[in-house]
Amino acid sequence: MNRKDSKRKSHQECPEKIGGRGRARQARRHKTCPSPREISKVMASMALGVLNEGGCSEDELLEKCIQSFELKYKEATGNTQELRRLQICHLVRYWLTQHPETVHQEPQLEEVIGRFWATVEQEGNSAQRILGDFSNLLSPGGPGPPPPVSSPGLGKKRKVSLLFDHLETGELAEHLTYLEFRSFQAITVMVLSRPGPAQRAQVLEKFIHVAQRLHQLQNFNTLMAVTGGLCHSAISRLKDSHAHLSPDSTKALLELTELLASRNNYACYRRTWAGCTGFRLPLLGVHLKDLVSLHEAHPDRLPDGRLHLLKLNSLYLRLQELAALQRQQPPCSANEDLLHLLTLSLDLFYTEDKIYELSYLREPRYPKSLPHSPFKTHLVVEWAPGVTPKPDRVTLGQHVEKLVESVFKNYDPEGRGTISQEDFERLSGNFPFACHGLHPPLRQGSGSFSRAEVTEYLLQASAICSKLGLDFLHAFQEVNFRKPAFCVSCSGFTVGCVATNTAETK
C-alpha cells in the first residue's frame, strides 16, 4: 500500500473530518492539563447534582441549598422537622458570613433576616440559637473593612529622595503598585512637561522601565495605565522624542503593547494571566467586559421560566476570582511621603484638548515647512499703531508688571534690583510716549532706577498719553535691513543690520 492509499484509508476511517477544509475542526485536548478555571467549573457543575441540566425553579434551588447541609448535620437530632430547621439556620448563617454585601444592599431583605433570627431566638433550640449569634453581621457597617496593611518600610528611618529624576525605577514601580489599590492617574502630561526632545525621551525611557517592573510584579491594571499613557496619540506623534530612545527601550515598549493589545479578545493577556500565581492585579476592564458580555448574552431565565443555572454559575466563578484577589496583600512596602508626592503629582486636571495643545507646542505638526530662523524672545506687549490705550489702570498695570519683569530679566541679570540710567533711557526711548517729550527725570548720584520707579514711570507716562489722546508717531515693524534705513516719521537713522530687534536713533 502506497502513501496515497494509506492516506485515503485513514480519511475513510475518520468520518468526523469529511466536512472539508472550510469547516472548523472540533476542539480536542492533546497531552495538556486542564486549567484551574476548568476544574472549578466541572466541580461546580457536579455539586449542582440533579440541577445540572441547565435550569431549575426557585423552590428547587432553595431545596438544593438546604439539602447541602444534610450529610454533615443529620446526626444533630432525630426529629425531621428540627433537622430541617437546623439546615435552614446553617444556610442563612453561611449566606451572611460569605456574602454580607448582598444583604446590606437590600434594606427590606435585612429586615426580613432580622425577624428570622428573632424567631429563632424565641422558638428555636440551643443549636439553632447558637447559629443566631452571628446576627451582628447585620449591622450597617457589616464586618468592616480589612485592617490597614502594615508597611515594613515605614518603621525604618532612611532618606528617600522626593525628586522624580532621583527615583529608582523599581522603587517607583512598587509605589505605583501600592497606589493601584486606591487610584492612578495618567502620565502623559508628565512626559509633555519636559521642553526638549532628549529630556522627553529620558522620561519615556524611565517609564518603559517602570512598565517592565510592573510586568514582573504582575500588576496588569497599572501596566495598562502606564502603557496607555506612553502610547497616547499625543505622545506617539512626538517623532523627535522617540528618535532619542534606545533600541532596547523601543523593543520593550512594542512587546508590552503587544501583550496588552485588544486583538483576538485580549488573547495574549489572557494566556499570560492564566499562568500567573501569587500576588497579581488583573486588567479590570477585560474582566468587567466579560461579566457584562456574559450577563447580556444569556437570559436570567429559560423559556419555561426556570432559572438559568449555567449563567449564574459562570458569573459566580468570575466574581469569586475577583473577590479572592481583593483579599490578597501587596508584596512590597511603601513610603508614605513618596505616596503623597505621587498622589499630588499624578493628580493633574488636564483635558484632552489641553494635552494636544501641549503636544503641538512641543513638536509642531509641520516643523519642516517652517523657515529656519534664530531663536528670539517675544515682546511682552506689542504696540498696535492707530490704537489709543484705554484708561483702565488695572489692565494697564498688569501689562506694565509683565513688561517690567521682562526688562529686569534682560537688563539686570545679576539680580541687583536696579538698572542704570543709560539702560533706562534706552528702554524708555523705545516706547510711543517717549516720542512726545515725556522723558524720564534726571537722577543724581549713581543714577540707578529701581523696579518700583520704572513701574511708576511707565504707569504715569501711559496715563498722560491716554488723557491727552496722543497717538503713535511711529509704525513699528520687525524688518531685517540689509542696508542703512531712515524712519519715515522722524527721519531717524535705524541701527541694526540683519538683527531681530531694531532700534531707532534720531
Coordinates of C-alpha atoms in Angstrom, one line a residue:
M1 CA 0.0 0.0 0.0
N2 CA 1.5 3.3 -1.0
R3 CA 1.2 6.6 0.8
K4 CA -1.8 7.8 -1.2
D5 CA -3.8 4.7 -0.4
S6 CA -2.9 4.8 3.2
K7 CA -3.9 8.5 3.5
R8 CA -7.2 7.7 1.6
K9 CA -7.9 4.8 4.0
S10 CA -7.3 7.0 7.1
H11 CA -9.7 9.6 5.8
Q12 CA -12.4 6.9 5.4
E13 CA -11.9 5.6 8.9
C14 CA -12.3 9.2 10.4
P15 CA -15.8 10.3 9.4
E16 CA -15.6 13.4 11.5
K17 CA -13.2 15.0 9.1
I18 CA -15.4 14.8 6.0
G19 CA -16.6 18.3 6.3
G20 CA -13.9 19.7 4.1
R21 CA -11.3 22.3 4.6
G22 CA -13.7 25.2 5.2
R23 CA -15.4 23.5 8.2
A24 CA -13.9 24.3 11.6
R25 CA -12.3 21.3 13.3
Q26 CA -13.6 20.1 16.6
A27 CA -11.6 21.3 19.6
R28 CA -9.5 18.4 21.1
R29 CA -7.2 18.3 24.1
H30 CA -3.9 16.6 23.5
K31 CA -1.5 16.0 26.3
T32 CA -2.4 19.2 28.2
C33 CA -3.6 19.7 31.8
P34 CA -6.9 21.4 32.4
S35 CA -6.7 24.9 33.8
P36 CA -7.9 25.8 37.3
R37 CA -10.9 27.5 35.9
E38 CA -12.0 24.4 34.0
I39 CA -11.5 22.3 37.1
S40 CA -13.6 24.7 39.2
K41 CA -16.3 24.8 36.6
V42 CA -16.6 21.0 36.5
M43 CA -16.6 20.7 40.3
A44 CA -19.4 23.4 40.5
S45 CA -21.5 21.6 37.9
M46 CA -21.0 18.3 39.8
A47 CA -22.1 20.0 43.1
L48 CA -25.4 21.0 41.4
G49 CA -26.3 17.3 41.2
V50 CA -29.8 16.9 39.7
L51 CA -29.9 20.5 38.7
N52 CA -27.0 20.3 36.2
E53 CA -29.4 20.1 33.2
G54 CA -29.2 23.9 32.9
G55 CA -32.3 25.2 34.8
C56 CA -34.4 25.0 37.8
S57 CA -37.1 26.9 39.7
E58 CA -36.6 29.0 42.8
D59 CA -38.1 26.3 45.0
E60 CA -35.8 23.6 43.6
L61 CA -32.8 25.8 44.0
L62 CA -33.7 26.6 47.6
E63 CA -34.3 22.9 48.4
K64 CA -30.9 22.0 46.9
C65 CA -29.2 24.6 49.1
I66 CA -30.9 23.3 52.2
Q67 CA -30.1 19.7 51.5
S68 CA -26.4 20.6 51.0
F69 CA -26.1 20.6 54.8
E70 CA -27.8 17.3 55.3
L71 CA -24.8 14.9 55.4
K72 CA -22.9 16.9 57.9
Y73 CA -25.7 17.6 60.4
K74 CA -28.0 14.6 60.0
E75 CA -27.0 13.3 63.4
A76 CA -27.9 16.5 65.2
T77 CA -31.5 15.3 66.1
G78 CA -33.8 12.5 65.3
N79 CA -36.7 14.8 64.6
T80 CA -37.1 15.5 60.9
Q81 CA -38.6 19.0 61.4
E82 CA -35.8 20.0 63.8
L83 CA -33.3 18.8 61.3
R84 CA -34.8 20.9 58.5
R85 CA -34.9 24.0 60.8
L86 CA -31.2 23.5 61.6
Q87 CA -30.4 23.2 58.0
I88 CA -32.2 26.5 57.2
C89 CA -30.3 28.2 60.0
H90 CA -27.0 26.9 58.7
L91 CA -27.9 28.1 55.2
V92 CA -28.8 31.7 56.4
R93 CA -25.6 31.8 58.5
Y94 CA -23.5 30.7 55.6
W95 CA -25.1 33.3 53.4
L96 CA -24.4 36.1 55.9
T97 CA -20.8 35.1 56.6
Q98 CA -19.8 34.6 53.0
H99 CA -21.8 37.3 51.2
P100 CA -22.8 40.0 53.7
E101 CA -22.8 42.7 51.0
T102 CA -25.8 41.3 49.3
V103 CA -27.9 41.7 52.5
H104 CA -26.7 45.3 53.2
Q105 CA -27.7 46.4 49.7
E106 CA -31.3 45.4 50.3
P107 CA -32.9 47.1 53.4
Q108 CA -36.1 45.0 53.1
L109 CA -34.1 41.8 53.0
E110 CA -32.1 42.9 56.0
E111 CA -35.3 43.5 57.9
V112 CA -36.7 40.0 57.0
I113 CA -33.5 38.3 58.1
G114 CA -33.6 40.3 61.3
R115 CA -37.1 39.0 62.0
F116 CA -35.9 35.5 61.1
W117 CA -33.2 35.5 63.8
A118 CA -35.7 36.9 66.3
T119 CA -38.0 34.0 65.7
V120 CA -35.1 31.6 66.0
E121 CA -34.2 33.2 69.4
Q122 CA -37.8 32.7 70.7
E123 CA -38.8 29.3 69.2
G124 CA -35.5 27.6 68.3
N125 CA -33.5 25.1 70.3
S126 CA -30.0 25.6 71.7
A127 CA -28.2 24.5 68.5
Q128 CA -30.3 26.9 66.4
R129 CA -29.8 29.8 68.8
I130 CA -26.0 29.4 68.7
L131 CA -26.1 30.0 65.0
G132 CA -28.2 33.1 65.6
D133 CA -25.3 34.7 67.5
F134 CA -23.9 35.7 64.1
S135 CA -26.7 38.2 63.6
N136 CA -24.4 41.0 64.5
L137 CA -23.3 40.8 60.8
L138 CA -26.5 42.7 60.0
S139 CA -25.0 46.0 61.4
P140 CA -24.9 48.7 58.7
G141 CA -21.1 48.7 58.7
G142 CA -21.0 44.9 58.2
P143 CA -17.9 43.1 59.2
G144 CA -15.9 46.2 58.4
P145 CA -13.0 46.8 56.1
P146 CA -9.8 44.8 56.4
P147 CA -7.2 46.3 58.7
P148 CA -4.7 48.6 57.0
V149 CA -1.7 47.0 55.5
S150 CA 1.4 47.4 57.7
S151 CA 4.3 48.7 55.7
P152 CA 7.7 47.4 57.0
G153 CA 9.5 50.2 55.3
L154 CA 7.7 52.8 57.4
G155 CA 9.4 51.7 60.6
K156 CA 12.9 52.1 59.1
K157 CA 14.5 55.5 59.1
R158 CA 16.1 56.1 55.7
K159 CA 16.5 59.1 53.4
V160 CA 14.2 59.0 50.4
S161 CA 14.6 61.5 47.5
L162 CA 11.3 63.0 46.5
L163 CA 12.6 64.2 43.1
F164 CA 11.4 62.3 40.1
D165 CA 14.9 62.2 38.5
H166 CA 16.3 60.6 41.6
L167 CA 13.8 57.8 42.0
E168 CA 14.8 54.3 41.1
T169 CA 12.6 52.5 38.5
G170 CA 12.0 49.5 40.8
E171 CA 11.0 51.8 43.7
L172 CA 8.7 53.8 41.5
A173 CA 7.1 50.7 40.1
E174 CA 6.5 49.3 43.6
H175 CA 4.9 52.5 44.8
L176 CA 2.6 52.7 41.8
T177 CA 1.6 49.1 42.5
Y178 CA 0.8 50.2 46.1
L179 CA -1.2 53.1 44.8
E180 CA -3.3 50.9 42.5
F181 CA -5.4 49.9 45.5
R182 CA -6.7 53.4 45.5
S183 CA -6.3 55.2 42.2
F184 CA -4.0 56.0 39.4
Q185 CA -3.7 59.0 37.0
A186 CA -2.3 59.3 33.5
I187 CA 1.4 60.1 32.9
T188 CA 1.0 61.8 29.5
V189 CA 1.4 65.3 31.0
M190 CA 4.5 64.3 32.9
V191 CA 6.2 63.5 29.6
L192 CA 5.0 66.6 27.8
S193 CA 6.2 68.8 30.7
R194 CA 9.8 68.4 29.5
P195 CA 10.8 71.1 27.0
G196 CA 13.4 69.3 24.9
P197 CA 13.1 66.0 22.8
A198 CA 16.1 64.5 24.7
Q199 CA 14.5 65.3 28.0
R200 CA 11.2 63.8 27.0
A201 CA 13.0 60.7 25.8
Q202 CA 14.5 60.3 29.2
V203 CA 11.1 60.4 30.9
L204 CA 9.7 57.9 28.2
E205 CA 12.6 55.5 28.8
K206 CA 12.2 55.7 32.6
F207 CA 8.5 54.8 32.4
I208 CA 9.3 52.0 30.0
H209 CA 11.5 50.5 32.7
V210 CA 8.7 51.1 35.2
A211 CA 6.3 49.2 32.9
Q212 CA 8.7 46.3 32.8
R213 CA 8.9 46.2 36.6
L214 CA 5.1 46.3 36.8
H215 CA 5.0 43.3 34.5
Q216 CA 7.3 41.5 36.9
L217 CA 5.0 42.4 39.8
Q218 CA 2.1 41.0 37.8
N219 CA 0.2 44.4 38.1
F220 CA -1.5 44.4 34.8
N221 CA -4.0 47.1 35.7
T222 CA -1.3 49.7 36.3
L223 CA 0.7 48.3 33.5
M224 CA -2.2 49.1 31.2
A225 CA -2.4 52.7 32.5
V226 CA 1.3 53.3 32.1
T227 CA 1.5 51.7 28.7
G228 CA -1.6 53.5 27.6
G229 CA 0.0 56.8 28.7
L230 CA 3.1 56.0 26.7
C231 CA 1.1 55.0 23.7
H232 CA -1.2 58.0 23.8
S233 CA -1.6 59.7 20.5
A234 CA -0.3 63.0 21.9
I235 CA 2.9 61.1 22.8
S236 CA 3.1 58.8 19.8
R237 CA 3.3 61.7 17.4
L238 CA 6.5 63.1 19.0
K239 CA 8.9 61.6 16.4
D240 CA 11.9 63.7 17.6
S241 CA 11.4 62.4 21.2
H242 CA 11.1 58.8 20.1
A243 CA 14.2 59.1 18.0
H244 CA 16.3 59.6 21.2
L245 CA 15.1 56.2 22.6
S246 CA 17.5 53.3 22.7
P247 CA 16.6 50.2 20.6
D248 CA 16.1 48.1 23.7
S249 CA 13.5 50.6 25.1
T250 CA 11.7 50.7 21.8
K251 CA 11.6 46.9 21.6
A252 CA 10.4 46.6 25.2
L253 CA 7.5 49.1 24.6
L254 CA 6.4 47.2 21.5
E255 CA 6.4 43.9 23.5
L256 CA 4.3 45.4 26.3
T257 CA 1.9 46.9 23.7
E258 CA 1.6 43.5 22.1
L259 CA 0.9 41.9 25.5
L260 CA -2.0 44.3 26.2
A261 CA -3.4 44.5 22.7
S262 CA -7.1 44.0 22.3
R263 CA -6.6 41.7 19.3
N264 CA -8.5 38.4 19.5
N265 CA -10.3 39.5 22.7
Y266 CA -7.0 40.2 24.6
A267 CA -5.7 36.7 23.8
C268 CA -2.1 37.5 24.8
Y269 CA -3.1 38.9 28.1
R270 CA -5.4 36.0 28.8
R271 CA -2.7 33.5 28.2
T272 CA -0.3 35.4 30.5
W273 CA -3.0 35.8 33.2
A274 CA -3.8 32.1 33.2
G275 CA -0.2 31.3 34.1
C276 CA 0.1 33.8 36.9
T277 CA 0.4 32.7 40.5
G278 CA 0.8 34.6 43.8
F279 CA 0.1 38.3 44.1
R280 CA -1.4 39.7 40.9
L281 CA -3.7 42.5 39.8
P282 CA -5.9 41.8 36.8
L283 CA -6.8 44.1 33.9
L284 CA -10.1 45.1 35.4
G285 CA -11.5 46.4 32.1
V286 CA -11.2 43.0 30.5
H287 CA -12.8 41.1 33.3
L288 CA -15.6 43.6 33.7
K289 CA -16.2 43.3 30.0
D290 CA -16.5 39.5 30.4
L291 CA -19.1 39.9 33.1
V292 CA -21.2 42.4 31.1
S293 CA -21.0 40.2 27.9
L294 CA -22.0 37.1 29.9
H295 CA -24.8 38.9 31.5
E296 CA -26.2 40.4 28.3
A297 CA -25.6 37.2 26.1
H298 CA -27.8 34.9 28.2
P299 CA -31.2 35.5 29.8
D300 CA -31.7 35.1 33.5
R301 CA -34.5 32.6 32.9
L302 CA -35.0 29.8 30.4
P303 CA -38.1 29.9 28.1
D304 CA -40.1 27.7 30.5
G305 CA -39.5 30.2 33.3
R306 CA -36.8 28.3 35.3
L307 CA -33.6 30.0 36.4
H308 CA -30.6 29.8 34.0
L309 CA -28.1 27.9 36.3
L310 CA -25.3 27.8 33.8
K311 CA -25.3 31.6 33.5
L312 CA -25.4 32.0 37.3
N313 CA -22.6 29.5 37.8
S314 CA -20.4 31.3 35.2
L315 CA -21.0 34.7 36.8
Y316 CA -20.2 33.2 40.2
L317 CA -16.9 31.7 39.1
R318 CA -15.7 35.1 37.7
L319 CA -16.9 37.1 40.7
Q320 CA -15.4 34.6 43.1
E321 CA -12.0 35.1 41.4
L322 CA -12.2 38.9 41.7
A323 CA -13.3 38.6 45.3
A324 CA -10.3 36.4 46.1
L325 CA -7.9 38.9 44.6
Q326 CA -9.3 41.6 46.9
R327 CA -8.2 39.7 49.9
Q328 CA -4.5 39.5 48.9
Q329 CA -1.8 41.7 50.3
P330 CA 0.7 43.8 48.3
P331 CA 4.2 42.2 48.1
C332 CA 6.0 45.5 48.7
S333 CA 6.2 48.1 51.3
A334 CA 5.7 51.8 50.7
N335 CA 6.9 55.2 52.0
E336 CA 4.0 57.5 53.0
D337 CA 5.9 60.7 51.9
L338 CA 6.5 59.2 48.5
L339 CA 2.9 58.1 48.2
H340 CA 1.7 61.6 49.0
L341 CA 4.1 63.0 46.4
L342 CA 2.9 60.6 43.7
T343 CA -0.7 61.3 44.6
L344 CA -0.2 65.0 44.2
S345 CA 2.0 64.8 41.1
L346 CA -0.3 62.4 39.3
D347 CA -3.5 64.4 40.1
L348 CA -3.3 66.6 37.0
F349 CA -6.5 68.2 35.8
Y350 CA -5.8 68.4 32.0
T351 CA -8.4 67.9 29.4
E352 CA -7.7 66.1 26.1
D353 CA -7.7 69.4 24.3
K354 CA -5.0 70.9 26.6
I355 CA -2.9 67.7 26.3
Y356 CA -2.9 68.0 22.5
E357 CA -2.2 71.8 22.6
L358 CA 0.8 71.0 24.8
S359 CA 1.9 68.2 22.4
Y360 CA 1.7 70.5 19.3
L361 CA 3.6 73.2 21.3
R362 CA 6.4 70.8 21.9
E363 CA 6.6 69.5 18.4
P364 CA 4.6 71.4 15.7
R365 CA 2.6 69.5 13.2
Y366 CA 4.7 70.6 10.2
P367 CA 8.1 71.6 11.6
K368 CA 10.0 71.1 8.3
S369 CA 7.8 73.6 6.4
L370 CA 8.7 76.4 8.7
P371 CA 11.7 78.6 7.7
H372 CA 14.8 78.3 9.8
S373 CA 15.4 81.4 11.9
P374 CA 17.4 82.0 15.1
F375 CA 15.6 81.9 18.4
K376 CA 14.2 85.3 19.5
T377 CA 12.4 86.4 22.6
H378 CA 8.8 87.5 22.1
L379 CA 7.9 91.0 23.2
V380 CA 5.6 91.2 26.2
V381 CA 3.5 94.0 24.7
E382 CA 3.0 94.8 21.1
W383 CA 2.1 98.4 20.5
A384 CA -0.5 98.5 17.7
P385 CA -0.4 101.6 15.5
G386 CA -3.5 103.7 15.4
V387 CA -5.0 102.3 18.7
T388 CA -5.1 104.6 21.7
P389 CA -4.9 102.7 25.0
K390 CA -8.0 102.9 27.3
P391 CA -7.6 104.4 30.7
D392 CA -8.1 101.1 32.5
R393 CA -5.5 101.2 35.3
V394 CA -6.0 97.5 36.4
T395 CA -5.4 96.1 32.9
L396 CA -2.6 98.6 32.2
G397 CA -1.0 97.7 35.5
Q398 CA -0.9 94.0 34.6
H399 CA 0.8 94.7 31.3
V400 CA 3.3 97.1 32.9
E401 CA 4.2 94.5 35.5
K402 CA 4.9 91.9 32.9
L403 CA 6.9 94.4 30.9
V404 CA 9.0 95.4 33.9
E405 CA 9.6 91.8 34.7
S406 CA 10.9 91.2 31.2
V407 CA 13.1 94.4 31.4
F408 CA 14.8 93.4 34.6
K409 CA 15.3 89.9 33.4
N410 CA 17.3 91.1 30.5
Y411 CA 18.9 94.3 31.9
D412 CA 19.6 93.1 35.4
P413 CA 20.9 89.5 35.1
E414 CA 22.8 89.8 38.4
G415 CA 19.5 90.4 40.3
R416 CA 20.5 93.7 42.0
G417 CA 17.0 95.0 41.6
T418 CA 18.1 98.2 39.7
I419 CA 19.1 99.3 36.2
S420 CA 21.4 102.1 35.2
Q421 CA 20.2 105.4 33.9
E422 CA 21.7 104.7 30.5
D423 CA 19.7 101.5 30.2
F424 CA 16.6 103.3 31.4
E425 CA 16.9 106.0 28.8
R426 CA 17.5 103.3 26.1
L427 CA 14.4 101.5 27.3
S428 CA 12.1 104.5 27.6
G429 CA 13.1 105.7 24.1
N430 CA 11.6 102.6 22.5
F431 CA 8.0 103.4 23.7
P432 CA 5.5 105.6 22.0
F433 CA 5.1 108.2 24.8
A434 CA 8.8 108.9 24.7
C435 CA 8.4 110.4 21.3
H436 CA 6.1 113.1 22.7
G437 CA 8.7 114.5 25.1
L438 CA 7.8 112.5 28.2
H439 CA 11.4 111.9 29.1
P440 CA 12.5 110.2 32.3
P441 CA 13.5 112.6 35.2
L442 CA 17.2 113.3 35.7
R443 CA 18.8 111.4 38.6
Q444 CA 21.6 112.4 41.0
G445 CA 24.5 110.2 42.2
S446 CA 24.6 106.7 40.8
G447 CA 21.6 107.3 38.6
S448 CA 20.1 103.8 39.0
F449 CA 16.4 103.1 38.8
S450 CA 14.6 100.5 40.9
R451 CA 11.8 98.2 39.9
A452 CA 9.2 100.4 41.6
E453 CA 10.4 103.6 40.0
V454 CA 10.4 102.1 36.5
T455 CA 6.8 100.8 37.1
E456 CA 5.6 104.2 38.4
Y457 CA 7.2 106.0 35.4
L458 CA 5.6 103.7 32.8
L459 CA 2.1 104.0 34.5
Q460 CA 2.4 107.7 34.8
A461 CA 3.5 108.2 31.2
S462 CA 0.8 105.9 29.9
A463 CA -1.9 107.7 31.8
I464 CA -0.7 111.1 30.5
C465 CA -0.7 109.9 26.9
S466 CA -4.2 108.4 27.4
K467 CA -5.7 111.6 28.8
L468 CA -4.1 113.8 26.1
G469 CA -5.2 111.4 23.3
L470 CA -1.7 111.2 21.9
D471 CA -1.3 108.7 19.1
F472 CA 1.7 106.8 17.8
L473 CA 4.1 108.7 15.7
H474 CA 5.9 105.5 14.5
A475 CA 4.7 102.4 12.9
F476 CA 6.8 99.7 14.5
Q477 CA 7.5 96.7 12.3
E478 CA 10.1 93.9 12.6
V479 CA 12.3 94.1 9.5
N480 CA 15.8 92.9 8.8
F481 CA 17.6 95.6 6.9
R482 CA 20.5 94.8 4.5
K483 CA 21.5 98.5 4.2
P484 CA 21.0 101.7 6.3
A485 CA 17.4 102.9 6.5
F486 CA 15.7 106.0 7.9
C487 CA 12.3 106.4 9.7
V488 CA 9.6 107.9 7.5
S489 CA 8.1 109.7 10.5
C490 CA 11.0 111.5 12.2
S491 CA 13.9 110.7 9.7
G492 CA 15.8 109.0 12.4
F493 CA 18.6 106.6 11.5
T494 CA 17.7 102.9 12.1
V495 CA 20.6 100.9 13.6
G496 CA 20.9 97.1 13.2
C497 CA 21.8 95.0 10.1
V498 CA 20.2 91.6 9.9
A499 CA 19.0 91.9 13.5
T500 CA 15.9 90.6 15.2
N501 CA 15.4 93.7 17.3
T502 CA 15.7 97.1 15.7
A503 CA 16.4 100.4 17.4
E504 CA 15.8 103.9 16.1
T505 CA 18.0 106.9 16.8
K506 CA 17.5 110.5 15.8

